[in-house]
Coordinates of C-alpha atoms and ligand atoms in Angstrom, one line a residue:
Chain A
M1 CA -16.0 -15.0 26.1
R2 CA -12.3 -15.5 24.3
H3 CA -10.4 -12.7 22.9
V4 CA -7.9 -13.3 19.9
Y5 CA -6.7 -10.1 18.7
L6 CA -5.7 -10.3 15.3
D7 CA -5.3 -6.9 14.3
H8 CA -1.9 -6.2 15.3
L9 CA -1.3 -3.7 11.6
S10 CA -4.0 -1.5 13.1
A11 CA -1.7 -1.2 16.9
T12 CA 0.0 -3.2 19.0
P13 CA -0.2 -3.3 23.0
L14 CA 3.1 -1.9 24.7
L15 CA 5.8 -3.7 25.4
P16 CA 6.1 -4.0 29.1
E17 CA 9.4 -3.0 29.4
A18 CA 8.9 -0.4 27.0
F19 CA 6.8 1.7 29.5
E20 CA 8.8 0.8 32.6
A21 CA 11.3 2.5 30.4
M22 CA 8.7 5.4 29.7
K23 CA 7.6 5.9 32.9
P24 CA 10.2 8.5 34.1
Y25 CA 10.2 11.0 31.4
F26 CA 6.7 11.7 32.8
L27 CA 6.8 12.9 36.1
E28 CA 10.6 13.0 36.5
A29 CA 12.3 14.0 33.9
Y30 CA 10.2 16.0 32.0
G31 CA 12.9 18.7 30.8
N32 CA 12.8 19.7 27.0
P33 CA 15.8 18.1 25.4
S34 CA 16.2 21.3 24.2
S35 CA 17.4 23.0 27.1
L36 CA 20.7 23.4 28.4
H37 CA 20.5 23.0 31.8
Q38 CA 20.5 19.5 33.6
H39 CA 16.9 19.1 33.1
G40 CA 17.3 19.1 29.5
L41 CA 20.9 17.5 28.9
R42 CA 19.5 14.4 31.0
V43 CA 16.5 13.5 28.1
R44 CA 18.4 14.9 25.6
E45 CA 21.1 12.3 26.9
A46 CA 17.7 9.7 26.9
L47 CA 16.3 10.8 22.8
T48 CA 20.5 10.3 22.0
Q49 CA 20.0 6.2 23.0
A50 CA 16.1 5.6 21.4
R51 CA 18.6 6.8 18.2
V52 CA 21.4 4.3 18.5
Q53 CA 18.1 1.7 19.1
I54 CA 16.6 2.3 15.9
A55 CA 20.1 3.0 13.9
E56 CA 21.0 -0.9 15.4
L57 CA 17.2 -2.6 14.2
V58 CA 17.7 -1.1 10.6
R59 CA 21.6 -1.2 10.4
A60 CA 22.3 2.9 9.8
E61 CA 25.9 3.6 9.6
S62 CA 24.9 6.4 12.2
P63 CA 22.1 7.5 15.1
D64 CA 23.1 11.2 13.7
E65 CA 20.5 9.1 10.4
I66 CA 17.7 8.7 12.8
F67 CA 14.5 11.0 13.3
F68 CA 11.3 11.5 14.7
T69 CA 8.4 12.7 14.0
S70 CA 5.3 12.1 15.6
G71 CA 4.1 8.8 13.5
G72 CA 4.7 6.7 10.5
T73 CA 2.4 8.7 8.5
E74 CA 4.5 12.4 9.1
S75 CA 7.8 10.1 8.3
V76 CA 6.1 9.4 5.4
N77 CA 5.2 13.2 4.4
L78 CA 8.4 14.2 5.8
A79 CA 9.7 11.9 3.1
V80 CA 8.1 12.6 0.2
K81 CA 7.5 16.0 0.9
G82 CA 11.4 17.1 1.9
V83 CA 13.0 15.0 -0.4
A84 CA 10.9 16.4 -3.3
Y85 CA 11.2 20.1 -2.5
A86 CA 15.3 19.8 -1.8
N87 CA 15.2 19.0 -5.4
K88 CA 13.2 20.9 -6.8
R89 CA 16.2 22.7 -9.2
R90 CA 17.1 19.0 -10.6
G91 CA 14.3 18.0 -11.2
N92 CA 9.8 17.6 -10.9
H93 CA 9.2 13.6 -11.1
I94 CA 8.4 11.1 -8.6
V95 CA 8.2 6.9 -8.8
W96 CA 6.1 5.2 -6.6
S97 CA 4.1 1.8 -7.0
E98 CA 0.5 2.0 -7.7
V99 CA 0.0 0.2 -3.8
E100 CA 1.3 1.9 -1.7
H101 CA 0.2 3.7 1.7
P102 CA -2.8 6.3 1.1
A103 CA 0.3 8.3 4.0
V104 CA 2.7 8.5 0.0
M105 CA -0.4 8.3 -2.5
N106 CA -1.9 11.5 -0.8
S107 CA 1.5 13.0 -0.3
V108 CA 2.5 12.4 -3.8
E109 CA -0.9 13.7 -5.2
F110 CA -0.5 17.2 -2.9
L111 CA 2.8 17.1 -4.7
E112 CA 0.9 16.9 -8.1
K113 CA -0.9 19.7 -7.3
E114 CA 1.8 21.7 -6.8
G115 CA 3.2 21.4 -10.8
F116 CA 5.6 18.0 -9.3
T117 CA 5.0 14.8 -11.7
H118 CA 4.8 11.5 -11.2
S119 CA 4.3 7.9 -12.6
K120 CA 2.6 4.8 -11.1
V121 CA 3.7 1.6 -11.0
P122 CA 1.9 -1.4 -12.1
V123 CA 1.8 -4.4 -9.7
D124 CA 1.6 -8.0 -10.9
S125 CA -1.5 -10.4 -9.3
V126 CA -0.1 -11.0 -6.3
G127 CA 0.6 -6.4 -5.5
R128 CA 4.6 -7.7 -6.4
V129 CA 6.4 -3.9 -7.9
Q130 CA 7.1 -4.9 -11.3
V131 CA 11.0 -3.7 -11.2
E132 CA 11.1 -3.5 -15.0
R133 CA 8.3 -0.8 -15.6
L134 CA 10.0 0.7 -12.8
R135 CA 13.3 1.4 -14.0
E136 CA 11.0 2.8 -17.5
A137 CA 9.2 5.0 -15.5
I138 CA 12.6 6.5 -14.6
T139 CA 12.8 10.1 -16.3
D140 CA 16.2 12.3 -16.3
Q141 CA 13.6 14.6 -14.1
T142 CA 13.1 11.9 -11.3
T143 CA 14.7 13.3 -8.4
L144 CA 12.4 10.4 -5.6
I145 CA 11.2 6.6 -6.2
C146 CA 9.2 5.6 -3.3
V147 CA 8.6 1.7 -2.8
Q148 CA 6.9 0.2 0.6
L149 CA 9.3 -2.7 2.1
A150 CA 5.8 -4.8 2.9
N151 CA 2.3 -3.8 1.7
H152 CA 0.4 -2.6 4.2
D153 CA -3.1 -4.2 3.1
I154 CA -2.1 -8.3 1.1
G155 CA 1.1 -8.1 2.8
T156 CA 3.3 -9.0 -0.5
L157 CA 7.5 -8.2 0.3
Q158 CA 9.2 -5.8 -2.5
P159 CA 11.6 -6.5 -4.0
V160 CA 13.4 -3.6 -2.6
A161 CA 17.0 -4.5 -2.8
E162 CA 16.6 -4.6 -6.6
V163 CA 14.9 -1.2 -6.8
G164 CA 18.1 0.2 -4.5
A165 CA 20.1 -1.2 -7.1
I166 CA 18.7 0.8 -9.7
A167 CA 18.2 3.7 -7.8
A168 CA 21.8 3.6 -7.0
E169 CA 23.2 3.2 -10.4
R170 CA 20.6 6.2 -11.8
G171 CA 21.9 8.6 -8.3
I172 CA 18.3 8.9 -7.5
P173 CA 17.5 8.9 -4.0
L174 CA 15.2 6.1 -3.2
F175 CA 12.5 5.7 0.2
V176 CA 11.1 2.9 1.6
D177 CA 7.8 2.8 3.8
A178 CA 8.5 -0.1 6.5
N179 CA 5.1 1.6 8.8
S180 CA 4.0 -2.0 8.1
A181 CA 7.4 -4.3 8.2
A182 CA 9.3 -3.0 10.4
G183 CA 9.5 -5.2 13.3
W184 CA 8.5 -8.2 11.1
V185 CA 11.3 -8.2 8.3
P186 CA 14.9 -7.8 9.4
I187 CA 16.3 -4.4 8.1
D188 CA 19.4 -3.2 6.8
V189 CA 19.1 0.5 4.5
Q190 CA 23.0 -0.6 3.2
H191 CA 21.2 -3.9 1.8
L192 CA 18.5 -2.2 0.6
G193 CA 19.9 0.9 -0.8
A194 CA 17.7 3.4 0.9
S195 CA 18.7 6.6 1.5
L196 CA 15.7 7.1 3.7
L197 CA 13.0 4.7 5.9
S198 CA 10.1 4.9 7.7
L199 CA 9.0 3.0 10.8
S200 CA 6.3 3.1 13.1
P201 CA 7.1 2.0 16.5
H202 CA 3.2 1.3 17.5
R203 CA 3.0 -2.1 15.1
F204 CA 6.2 -3.7 17.1
Y205 CA 4.8 -3.3 20.5
G206 CA 5.9 0.9 21.1
P207 CA 4.1 3.0 21.5
K208 CA 1.5 5.8 19.2
G209 CA 2.3 9.3 19.0
V210 CA 5.9 8.7 17.5
G211 CA 7.6 7.6 13.9
V212 CA 11.0 7.2 13.2
L213 CA 12.7 9.0 9.3
Y214 CA 16.4 7.3 8.5
R215 CA 18.0 9.6 6.3
N216 CA 21.0 8.6 4.9
R217 CA 23.7 12.0 5.2
R218 CA 24.1 12.0 1.4
A219 CA 20.6 12.5 0.7
R220 CA 19.0 15.8 0.2
L221 CA 16.0 16.7 2.9
V222 CA 14.1 19.7 3.5
S223 CA 12.0 20.3 6.7
I224 CA 8.0 20.8 5.9
L225 CA 7.3 21.7 9.5
H226 CA 8.7 25.5 10.4
G227 CA 10.0 26.1 13.5
G228 CA 12.7 25.3 15.9
V229 CA 15.4 24.3 15.1
Q230 CA 15.0 20.1 16.4
E231 CA 16.3 17.0 15.1
G232 CA 18.9 18.4 12.9
G233 CA 16.9 21.3 11.7
R234 CA 14.9 18.4 9.7
R235 CA 11.5 18.8 12.0
A236 CA 10.6 21.8 13.9
G237 CA 8.7 20.7 17.4
T238 CA 9.2 19.3 21.6
E239 CA 10.4 16.1 20.8
N240 CA 8.2 13.5 22.6
V241 CA 10.7 12.2 25.0
P242 CA 9.0 9.5 26.3
A243 CA 7.4 7.9 23.4
I244 CA 10.9 8.2 22.2
V245 CA 12.2 6.0 24.7
G246 CA 9.1 3.6 24.3
A247 CA 10.5 3.2 20.5
G248 CA 13.6 3.1 21.7
V249 CA 13.5 0.1 23.5
A250 CA 10.3 -1.7 21.7
A251 CA 13.3 -1.2 18.8
Q252 CA 15.9 -2.7 20.7
A253 CA 13.5 -5.9 21.9
A254 CA 12.6 -5.9 18.0
A255 CA 16.5 -6.4 16.8
R256 CA 17.0 -9.0 19.4
D257 CA 13.9 -11.2 19.0
L258 CA 13.2 -11.1 15.3
E259 CA 14.1 -14.2 15.0
S260 CA 12.0 -15.8 17.2
R261 CA 9.0 -13.8 16.4
V262 CA 9.6 -14.3 13.3
T263 CA 9.4 -17.6 13.6
H264 CA 6.7 -17.8 16.1
V265 CA 4.6 -15.8 13.9
R266 CA 4.8 -17.9 10.8
G267 CA 4.2 -21.2 12.5
L268 CA 0.4 -19.1 13.3
Q269 CA 0.0 -17.8 9.8
E270 CA 0.5 -21.4 8.5
R271 CA -1.8 -23.0 10.5
L272 CA -4.5 -20.4 10.4
W273 CA -4.6 -20.3 6.3
S274 CA -4.4 -24.0 6.1
G275 CA -7.4 -24.3 8.8
L276 CA -9.2 -22.0 7.3
K277 CA -8.1 -23.4 3.7
A278 CA -9.5 -26.8 5.2
A279 CA -12.9 -25.4 6.7
I280 CA -13.9 -22.7 4.0
P281 CA -14.8 -23.4 0.8
F282 CA -15.1 -20.3 -1.8
L283 CA -11.8 -18.6 0.7
K284 CA -9.3 -16.7 -1.4
L285 CA -6.3 -15.8 0.1
N286 CA -5.4 -12.6 -1.0
G287 CA -1.2 -11.2 -2.5
P288 CA 1.2 -14.2 -2.1
E289 CA 1.0 -17.2 -0.4
P290 CA 3.1 -17.5 3.2
G291 CA 6.5 -18.0 2.7
P292 CA 9.8 -15.6 1.6
Q293 CA 7.5 -13.6 -0.6
R294 CA 4.8 -12.9 2.1
I295 CA 5.0 -10.7 5.5
C296 CA 4.8 -13.7 8.1
N297 CA 1.9 -12.0 10.4
N298 CA -0.6 -11.1 7.8
L299 CA -3.4 -12.8 6.4
N300 CA -5.7 -11.1 3.9
L301 CA -8.5 -13.3 2.5
S302 CA -12.0 -12.8 0.6
T303 CA -14.6 -15.0 1.4
E304 CA -16.9 -15.4 -1.4
F305 CA -21.1 -14.5 -2.1
I306 CA -20.5 -12.4 1.7
E307 CA -19.2 -8.8 2.5
G308 CA -16.8 -8.0 5.0
E309 CA -18.3 -5.4 7.5
G310 CA -20.9 -8.5 8.7
Q311 CA -17.9 -10.9 8.9
L312 CA -16.0 -8.6 10.5
L313 CA -18.8 -7.4 12.7
L314 CA -20.2 -11.1 14.5
L315 CA -16.3 -11.8 14.4
D316 CA -15.9 -8.9 17.3
M317 CA -19.0 -10.3 18.6
H318 CA -17.0 -13.5 19.1
G319 CA -14.0 -11.5 20.8
I320 CA -12.0 -12.1 17.2
A321 CA -10.6 -8.6 16.3
V322 CA -10.0 -8.5 12.8
A323 CA -9.5 -5.3 9.6
S324 CA -11.4 -5.2 6.4
G325 CA -11.2 -3.7 3.2
S326 CA -14.6 -4.1 1.6
S327 CA -15.9 -0.3 0.6
C328 CA -18.8 -1.3 3.2
V329 CA -16.2 -0.7 6.3
S330 CA -14.1 3.0 4.4
K331 CA -15.7 5.8 4.9
S332 CA -15.2 7.1 1.1
L333 CA -17.2 3.6 0.1
K334 CA -14.6 2.4 -2.1
I335 CA -12.5 -0.7 -2.4
S336 CA -9.0 -0.8 -0.9
H337 CA -7.0 0.6 -3.6
V338 CA -4.9 -2.6 -3.5
L339 CA -7.2 -4.5 -4.0
A340 CA -8.4 -2.4 -7.5
A341 CA -4.2 -2.6 -8.1
I342 CA -3.7 -6.5 -8.4
G343 CA -6.7 -6.6 -10.2
L344 CA -9.5 -8.2 -7.3
D345 CA -13.0 -9.2 -9.0
H346 CA -15.4 -6.1 -7.5
A347 CA -17.1 -9.6 -5.7
L348 CA -14.6 -10.1 -3.5
A349 CA -13.2 -7.7 -2.7
Q350 CA -16.1 -6.5 -0.8
G351 CA -15.6 -9.8 1.1
N352 CA -12.3 -8.7 2.5
L353 CA -10.8 -9.6 5.5
I354 CA -7.7 -8.6 7.6
M355 CA -6.0 -11.2 10.3
T356 CA -2.8 -9.3 11.0
L357 CA -0.8 -11.7 14.4
G358 CA 1.4 -11.6 16.6
R359 CA 3.7 -12.6 19.9
D360 CA 1.0 -13.1 21.9
N361 CA -1.7 -15.3 19.7
T362 CA -1.0 -19.0 20.4
A363 CA -1.6 -22.2 18.2
E364 CA -4.8 -22.4 20.4
E365 CA -6.1 -19.3 19.3
M366 CA -5.7 -20.3 15.5
D367 CA -8.1 -23.2 16.3
Y368 CA -10.4 -21.4 17.9
V369 CA -10.8 -18.3 15.1
V370 CA -11.0 -21.5 12.6
D371 CA -13.8 -22.7 14.0
E372 CA -15.9 -19.6 14.8
F373 CA -15.0 -17.8 11.7
S374 CA -16.3 -21.1 9.9
R375 CA -19.5 -20.7 12.0
I376 CA -20.0 -17.3 10.4
V377 CA -19.7 -17.6 7.0
E378 CA -22.0 -20.1 7.0
K379 CA -24.9 -18.0 8.9
L380 CA -24.5 -14.7 6.2
R381 CA -23.8 -17.4 3.4
G382 CA -27.3 -18.0 4.3
M383 CA -28.2 -15.1 4.4
S384 CA -27.1 -14.2 1.1
P385 CA -28.8 -14.4 -2.5
M386 CA -25.1 -14.7 -3.7
W387 CA -25.1 -17.5 -2.2
D388 CA -28.1 -18.9 -3.1
E389 CA -27.8 -17.5 -6.4
F390 CA -24.8 -19.7 -6.6
Q391 CA -26.3 -23.4 -5.1
R392 CA -28.9 -22.2 -8.6
G393 CA -26.2 -21.9 -11.4
I394 CA -27.1 -18.0 -11.7
I395 CA -23.9 -16.7 -11.1
D396 CA -20.3 -18.6 -10.9
S397 CA -17.6 -18.4 -8.2
V398 CA -14.2 -16.8 -8.7
V399 CA -12.4 -18.1 -6.9
A400 CA -13.1 -21.6 -8.3
P401 CA -15.1 -21.5 -11.4
T402 CA -17.9 -23.9 -12.4
G403 CA -18.5 -22.8 -15.7
R404 CA -21.9 -22.2 -14.7
G405 CA -24.2 -18.8 -14.7
R406 CA -23.2 -15.0 -15.3
S407 CA -19.8 -13.8 -13.2
F408 CA -21.0 -12.5 -10.0
S409 CA -19.5 -9.0 -11.1
E410 CA -22.1 -8.9 -14.3
Y411 CA -24.9 -9.7 -12.5
A412 CA -24.5 -7.2 -9.0
A413 CA -24.0 -4.6 -12.0
E414 CA -27.0 -5.6 -13.8
V415 CA -28.6 -5.1 -10.5
S416 CA -26.7 -2.5 -9.5
G417 CA -28.4 -0.4 -12.5
K418 CA -31.0 1.1 -10.7
A419 CA -28.7 3.0 -9.4
A420 CA -28.7 3.6 -5.2
H421 CA -28.8 7.2 -5.5
Chain B
M1 CA -13.0 -3.3 30.2
S2 CA -15.8 -5.4 31.0
D3 CA -18.4 -3.2 28.6
T4 CA -18.9 -4.3 25.3
Y5 CA -18.8 -1.4 22.5
T6 CA -20.5 -1.5 19.9
L7 CA -20.4 -0.2 15.7
Y8 CA -24.1 0.0 15.8
N9 CA -27.2 1.2 18.2
K10 CA -28.6 -1.7 20.1
T11 CA -31.1 -1.8 17.7
V12 CA -29.5 -2.3 14.3
M13 CA -27.2 -4.9 16.0
D14 CA -30.1 -6.7 17.4
H15 CA -31.2 -6.6 14.1
F16 CA -27.8 -7.5 12.3
M17 CA -26.7 -10.3 15.0
N18 CA -31.0 -11.9 15.0
P19 CA -32.5 -10.8 11.4
R20 CA -36.4 -11.3 11.2
N21 CA -37.6 -12.7 8.3
M22 CA -34.3 -13.8 6.8
G23 CA -34.5 -16.4 3.8
D24 CA -36.8 -16.6 0.4
L25 CA -40.9 -17.2 0.4
P26 CA -41.4 -20.2 -1.6
N27 CA -44.5 -18.7 -3.6
A28 CA -43.9 -15.3 -3.9
D29 CA -46.1 -13.1 -5.4
G30 CA -43.5 -10.3 -5.9
I31 CA -39.7 -10.7 -6.4
G32 CA -37.1 -7.0 -6.4
E33 CA -33.7 -7.1 -6.1
V34 CA -31.4 -4.3 -6.1
G35 CA -28.3 -3.4 -6.0
A36 CA -26.2 -0.3 -4.3
A37 CA -24.3 1.8 -6.8
A38 CA -22.3 3.8 -4.2
C39 CA -20.8 -0.1 -2.6
G40 CA -21.8 -2.7 -4.4
D41 CA -24.0 -4.3 -2.2
I42 CA -27.2 -6.2 -3.0
M43 CA -30.7 -6.7 -1.3
K44 CA -33.3 -8.9 -2.3
M45 CA -37.3 -8.9 -0.8
S46 CA -40.3 -11.1 -1.2
L47 CA -43.6 -10.7 -0.5
K48 CA -46.6 -12.5 0.2
V49 CA -49.6 -10.7 -1.0
E50 CA -53.5 -11.1 -0.7
N51 CA -56.5 -8.9 -1.5
G52 CA -54.2 -6.3 -2.6
R53 CA -52.2 -6.2 1.6
I54 CA -48.6 -7.9 2.0
T55 CA -48.9 -10.5 4.1
D56 CA -45.4 -11.9 4.3
A57 CA -42.0 -10.8 3.5
R58 CA -38.5 -12.0 3.2
F59 CA -35.3 -10.7 2.9
K60 CA -31.5 -12.3 1.7
T61 CA -28.8 -9.5 1.6
F62 CA -25.5 -9.5 0.8
G63 CA -24.1 -6.6 2.2
C64 CA -22.8 -4.5 5.5
G65 CA -24.6 -5.0 9.0
S66 CA -26.4 -1.8 8.9
A67 CA -28.0 -3.3 5.5
I68 CA -28.9 -6.4 6.9
A69 CA -30.4 -4.7 10.2
S70 CA -32.5 -2.0 7.3
S71 CA -33.9 -5.3 5.6
S72 CA -34.8 -6.7 8.2
M73 CA -36.8 -3.9 9.9
A74 CA -37.9 -3.1 6.5
T75 CA -39.6 -6.3 6.9
E76 CA -40.9 -5.5 10.0
L77 CA -42.5 -2.5 9.2
I78 CA -44.1 -3.9 5.8
K79 CA -46.5 -6.6 6.8
G80 CA -49.9 -5.8 6.7
R81 CA -49.6 -2.7 4.7
T82 CA -51.7 -2.1 1.5
I83 CA -50.2 -1.9 -1.7
E84 CA -50.5 1.4 -1.7
E85 CA -49.6 2.3 1.2
A86 CA -46.0 0.4 0.4
L87 CA -45.4 1.9 -2.6
H88 CA -44.8 5.7 -0.1
F89 CA -42.8 3.6 2.5
S90 CA -39.7 5.5 2.5
N91 CA -36.5 5.1 3.7
Q92 CA -36.7 7.4 6.5
E93 CA -38.8 4.5 8.5
V94 CA -36.4 2.7 8.5
V95 CA -33.9 4.9 9.9
D96 CA -36.3 6.1 12.4
A97 CA -37.1 2.1 14.1
L98 CA -33.6 1.4 14.0
G99 CA -32.9 4.3 16.3
G100 CA -30.7 6.0 13.9
L101 CA -27.7 5.3 10.9
P102 CA -24.5 6.6 10.8
P103 CA -24.1 9.5 7.9
V104 CA -22.3 7.0 5.7
K105 CA -25.2 4.0 6.4
I106 CA -27.9 5.8 5.2
H107 CA -27.5 4.7 1.6
C108 CA -28.4 0.7 3.3
S109 CA -31.7 1.8 4.2
V110 CA -32.7 3.4 0.1
L111 CA -31.1 -0.1 -0.5
A112 CA -34.6 -1.1 1.7
E113 CA -36.7 0.9 0.7
E114 CA -35.2 0.0 -3.3
A115 CA -36.2 -3.5 -2.8
L116 CA -39.1 -3.7 -1.5
K117 CA -40.5 -1.1 -4.5
A118 CA -38.9 -3.5 -7.0
A119 CA -40.8 -6.7 -5.7
L120 CA -43.7 -4.4 -5.2
E121 CA -43.2 -3.7 -9.3
D122 CA -43.2 -7.6 -10.0
Y123 CA -46.3 -8.0 -8.1
V124 CA -48.0 -5.4 -10.3
K125 CA -46.1 -6.6 -13.5
R126 CA -47.5 -10.2 -12.4
N127 CA -50.5 -8.8 -11.4
P128 CA -52.2 -6.1 -14.2
E129 CA -55.4 -5.6 -12.7
S130 CA -54.3 -3.9 -9.7
A131 CA -52.5 -1.5 -11.0
S132 CA -55.9 0.4 -10.8
Q133 CA -55.1 0.8 -7.1
V134 CA -52.4 2.2 -7.7
P135 CA -51.9 5.6 -8.9
P136 CA -49.8 5.8 -11.6
S137 CA -47.1 8.5 -9.6
A138 CA -46.2 6.2 -7.4
A139 CA -46.2 3.0 -9.1
S140 CA -42.9 4.1 -11.0
A141 CA -41.8 6.4 -8.0
N142 CA -38.3 3.9 -7.9
G143 CA -36.4 5.1 -5.4
R144 CA -34.6 8.3 -6.1
Ligands
LIG1 S1 -24.9 -1.7 2.1 FE1 -22.7 -1.1 1.3 S2 -22.2 0.1 3.3 FE2 -24.1 -0.8 3.8

């Protein structure tokens, strides 16, 4: 069976050159970078090099502005909580967008229990943060603004530079979650006006178990992990040296190959979307059309009249790996909060599928996916009572309304009236 | 990696990939359609009844893999049962016959039980004389 991997947002394969670079740091150069002898000094050198490589990827002024953590989630936790705590005497208010990743959302909600307040800024129907609303949300108590660079679900590129200008004008630190964007979007922290920015190397061919936080020297940040004085006192705990070395090499490769990667993947994105759109009726693309407002590697789809988990499972059985934001897939049985934020009809959110492309995908693979997926959709629609009821004019389509029948959601609410639990 | 890993066990995957009794019954004697409040999925069941016994059953499901497998298994299990027996049908039977479901997916089997009971209710409504064969408590035992 053919294998097509379309879940690069969850994980990417490690770059062979990153793997090679990591190898010596398991068996030979095993020292602790805090040690003062040869073993320690050698690996300290390796950390410095990785810091330089990352600093170049995000155009930081100095490698001293780069901190290593255990992953994108920890970087976000450190940024949100570390800035909030550091500025506690100045204010207690956080401004963030309603489509932020759960790492941001749950950190802010945690801080709320600790007495902080916050304002959630709405997005438009393609998931773009409404900058004017963000400006209005700022108070004299605001000490942090959080906006992601690219949305993790629907691939929307946010107007971060505009937000950065507002943040600079008001003298408030801006934290940019670039966990889903780094390696796929050019990043310049000066241009963005980011005081802090997080990266997730395993999404751009680096290893898992390492995260990065850029912090402008002028932004105050306190540690949230208590222990030794690693990472300039901002992150206690012995550094994961092999992973950091791998992250550095992956960052270097990302900076070097960014243009060719983006060109290749954007071509595939367009081919896949136009192929799917032509082959499958009642299919919706969530988020902006492929182009300047959408990250090059993401397609977030809603297949009407069928549910997402079934699509995911059947695709997997045909060798195609994808993700879904349907409630049936989530452990909480809730649809993705991003899909809710863009006002997507619940029925369409149920049929959600997320495909994220990578540098090793090919045009031929895209055509294979279009073929297989069309057949799978047909099979599942054949099993769906909603598809049948749509054919009979009882319910209407949300994607392409015909004017006959009731809305799916109305209908679903009625049959669910006999509550399941 | 030559092994295939699956989210559900073999039986569930089989019923999901090759569902039994999928479709509608042209002259159904009872049709039930229910939705799961938890996740928003919908299941429809159609029954053919002769002499107080279910002779055929079909399903259609808008839902996850486990919901599709549950409805497939439920239709298999209830064929041949009397109305009264079917009114005592419980989702646990589906779960057992499928060899277990993940905890978060138990509600999908409840949906199958409810779709069946809604279809039986519809049958009883269409055939009031059959209600006399059914203890009143069972007829109103719709879900939980
Ligand atoms: S029926 Fe919704 S999760 Fe299974």
